[in-house]
Structure formats: C-alpha cells, structure tokens
Coordinates of C-alpha atoms in Angstrom, one line a residue:
M1 CA -14.6 68.1 -71.2
G2 CA -13.8 67.1 -74.8
R3 CA -15.3 64.4 -76.9
P4 CA -14.9 60.9 -75.4
D5 CA -12.4 58.6 -77.1
K6 CA -13.5 55.5 -79.0
A7 CA -13.3 53.2 -75.9
A8 CA -15.4 55.7 -73.8
R9 CA -18.0 56.0 -76.6
A10 CA -18.2 52.2 -76.8
A11 CA -18.7 52.1 -73.0
I12 CA -21.4 54.8 -73.2
A13 CA -23.2 52.9 -75.9
R14 CA -23.0 49.7 -73.8
R15 CA -24.4 51.7 -70.8
R16 CA -27.3 53.0 -72.9
S17 CA -28.0 49.5 -74.2
D18 CA -28.0 48.1 -70.7
A19 CA -30.3 51.0 -69.6
I20 CA -32.8 50.1 -72.3
D21 CA -32.6 46.4 -71.5
L22 CA -33.3 47.1 -67.8
R23 CA -36.2 49.4 -68.6
L24 CA -37.7 46.8 -71.0
A25 CA -37.4 44.3 -68.1
G26 CA -39.6 46.6 -66.0
V27 CA -36.9 47.9 -63.7
D28 CA -37.6 51.3 -62.1
W29 CA -35.5 54.3 -63.0
L30 CA -33.7 54.6 -59.7
T31 CA -32.6 51.0 -59.8
I32 CA -31.4 51.4 -63.3
A33 CA -29.5 54.5 -62.4
R34 CA -27.9 52.9 -59.4
K35 CA -27.0 49.7 -61.3
L36 CA -25.3 51.9 -64.0
A37 CA -23.6 54.4 -61.6
A38 CA -19.8 54.9 -61.7
D39 CA -19.4 55.2 -57.9
P40 CA -19.3 51.8 -56.2
T41 CA -20.9 53.3 -53.1
V42 CA -24.0 54.1 -55.2
N43 CA -23.8 51.2 -57.6
S44 CA -26.2 48.5 -56.6
D45 CA -23.6 45.9 -57.6
G46 CA -20.9 47.6 -55.6
I47 CA -18.7 48.1 -58.7
A48 CA -17.5 51.1 -60.6
Y49 CA -19.5 50.8 -63.8
P50 CA -17.3 52.0 -66.8
Q51 CA -18.5 55.3 -68.0
G52 CA -21.4 55.1 -65.5
Y53 CA -23.5 57.9 -64.3
G54 CA -21.5 60.4 -62.3
V55 CA -18.2 59.1 -63.6
E56 CA -16.6 62.6 -63.6
R57 CA -17.6 63.2 -60.0
Y58 CA -16.2 59.7 -59.1
R59 CA -12.9 60.4 -60.8
K60 CA -12.5 63.7 -58.9
N61 CA -13.4 62.0 -55.6
Q62 CA -16.6 64.2 -55.2
D63 CA -19.8 63.1 -53.6
P64 CA -21.9 60.9 -55.9
P65 CA -24.8 62.5 -57.8
T66 CA -28.2 62.7 -56.0
N67 CA -30.9 60.1 -56.8
E68 CA -32.7 62.7 -58.9
A69 CA -29.6 63.4 -60.9
L70 CA -29.1 59.7 -61.4
I71 CA -32.7 59.2 -62.5
H72 CA -32.4 62.1 -64.9
A73 CA -29.2 60.6 -66.4
A74 CA -30.9 57.2 -66.8
C75 CA -34.0 58.7 -68.5
R76 CA -31.8 60.8 -70.8
D77 CA -29.8 57.7 -71.8
V78 CA -32.8 55.7 -72.6
R79 CA -34.3 58.5 -74.7
T80 CA -31.0 59.0 -76.5
A81 CA -30.6 55.3 -77.2
L82 CA -34.2 55.0 -78.4
A83 CA -33.8 58.0 -80.7
D84 CA -30.6 56.4 -82.1
R85 CA -32.4 53.1 -82.7
R86 CA -35.2 54.9 -84.5
A87 CA -32.7 56.8 -86.7
E88 CA -31.1 53.5 -87.6
L89 CA -34.4 51.9 -88.4
N90 CA -35.3 54.8 -90.6
D91 CA -32.0 54.4 -92.4
D92 CA -32.7 50.7 -92.8
V93 CA -36.2 51.5 -94.1
D94 CA -34.8 54.0 -96.6
E95 CA -32.2 51.5 -97.8
L96 CA -34.8 48.8 -98.2
R97 CA -37.2 51.2 -100.0
A98 CA -34.4 52.1 -102.5
L99 CA -33.7 48.4 -103.0
E100 CA -37.3 47.7 -103.7
A101 CA -37.5 50.6 -106.1
D102 CA -34.5 49.2 -108.0
R103 CA -36.2 45.8 -108.2
L104 CA -39.4 47.3 -109.5
D105 CA -37.4 49.3 -112.1
R106 CA -35.9 46.0 -113.4
L107 CA -39.3 44.3 -113.5
F108 CA -40.8 47.4 -115.2
F109 CA -38.1 47.4 -117.9
V110 CA -38.9 43.7 -118.8
A111 CA -42.7 44.2 -118.7
Y112 CA -42.4 47.5 -120.6
K113 CA -40.3 46.1 -123.4
K114 CA -42.8 43.2 -123.9
A115 CA -45.8 45.6 -123.7
V116 CA -44.3 48.0 -126.3
R117 CA -42.7 45.4 -128.6
D118 CA -45.4 42.8 -128.6
Q119 CA -48.3 45.1 -127.7
D120 CA -49.2 42.4 -125.2
L121 CA -52.2 43.5 -123.1
S122 CA -51.3 41.4 -120.1
A123 CA -47.8 42.9 -120.2
I124 CA -49.4 46.3 -120.3
D125 CA -51.5 45.5 -117.3
R126 CA -48.4 44.2 -115.5
T127 CA -46.5 47.3 -116.4
L128 CA -49.3 49.5 -114.9
R129 CA -49.3 47.4 -111.7
I130 CA -45.6 47.8 -111.3
M131 CA -46.0 51.6 -111.9
E132 CA -48.7 51.7 -109.3
R133 CA -46.7 49.8 -106.7
R134 CA -43.7 52.0 -107.3
A135 CA -45.7 55.1 -106.9
R136 CA -47.2 53.8 -103.6
L137 CA -43.7 52.8 -102.4
L138 CA -42.2 56.2 -103.1
G139 CA -45.2 58.2 -102.1
L140 CA -45.8 59.6 -105.5
D141 CA -49.5 59.4 -105.5
M142 CA -51.5 62.4 -104.5
P143 CA -53.2 61.9 -101.1
V144 CA -56.9 61.2 -101.3
R145 CA -58.9 64.1 -100.2
A146 CA -62.0 63.2 -98.1
E147 CA -64.5 65.9 -97.4
L148 CA -67.6 65.6 -95.2
S149 CA -70.5 67.7 -96.3
G150 CA -74.0 68.4 -95.2
P151 CA -77.3 68.1 -97.2
D152 CA -77.0 68.9 -100.9
G153 CA -73.2 69.2 -100.5
G154 CA -73.5 72.2 -98.2
P155 CA -71.7 72.7 -94.9
V156 CA -72.3 70.4 -92.0
Q157 CA -74.5 72.1 -89.4
V158 CA -73.1 71.7 -85.9
E159 CA -75.2 74.3 -84.1
N160 CA -77.7 73.0 -81.5
V161 CA -76.4 69.4 -81.8
T162 CA -77.2 66.8 -79.3
V163 CA -74.4 64.5 -77.9
D164 CA -75.9 61.6 -79.8
E165 CA -75.8 63.6 -83.1
L166 CA -72.2 64.6 -82.4
D167 CA -71.2 61.0 -81.7
A168 CA -72.9 60.0 -85.0
L169 CA -70.9 62.6 -86.9
I170 CA -67.7 61.5 -85.3
A171 CA -68.5 57.9 -86.2
L172 CA -69.0 59.0 -89.8
T173 CA -65.5 60.6 -90.0
D174 CA -63.7 58.0 -87.8
P175 CA -65.4 54.6 -88.0
D176 CA -62.5 52.9 -86.2
G177 CA -62.6 55.3 -83.2
E178 CA -65.0 55.3 -80.3

C-alpha cells in the first residue's frame, strides 16, 4: 500500500480530528472506533466513514476489524494527532520567539545608540534590561546551580534518619511539593 493521495490524507486528518474531539467530549475508545469505522455494519452511524478504521478490509469485502483492533486504531490516531498538534505548537513558539528576538534587537539598537552617544545612564539601564530579557528568551543564561549541604558546607547526613527528618529535608529541596 503506497502513500495516500491528497484527498485520502485530508480524510485521515479529518478522522484524527474527529477522534480527538470525541475523546475530549469523554467518549470511550470503542465508541470512537465504531463511529469512525469504514464498515457500515460496524459504524455506529451505519455509514461508511471515509478513510475510516478498517477501510482496506472493507474495500476487499473482508470481515471488519475486531473491537480490539478498532480501539488500537483509535488510540493510535489520537496519539498521532496530538503529537502533530504539539509539533505545530512548537513551531509556532519557535516562530514567536524569533519574532520577539527581532523586536528586542530593534529596541536594543535604539537604546544602545542613545547609551553610547549620549552616555545616558537610563539608556544604559534600559539596554541592560533588553539584553537580560533577550538572554532569558533565548536561554543564553547559565542555569542556576543549587546545592544542598550539611553543617559547615559538608555533605548532608542521611544515615539513621527518621521519617520526619526526611520529610523536612524534602521540604527544604522542594517547598512546593508535599
């Protein structure tokens, strides 16, 4: 079986979108699979869903896929569609990050000229703030290293610790956790 043509790819994308919509609505996997099945005897709407699950079997007049195979196909569709959406979002974020970096570059140029030409201290401060923001946006800053140490900077003793002492230690390293 070769690569699907443009119409089939569009129908598959629509099926995946429908699968996500149904799952978000709280529909169980088997109902999703049956609603999106190609064989009208399996399809809960009694229609042949275009590019539905088991479409090749349906075209060859074979028995429809088992419930397990239908569920597996629906799960795979939702995972694939969500992965595609995540990739699109990452692309959008990268695009937006590049746009913001360009804006900061323009602002930096203006502030930098004023800071150098006029030796204006407020322009110098603004230039530094733009540089800091750009470094955070692009991840240029070195990560902050946090280290937990025991008395006098020595190692933390964890031998013979009570549960309360261990909980206190965990609270020190993760104040938001429980």
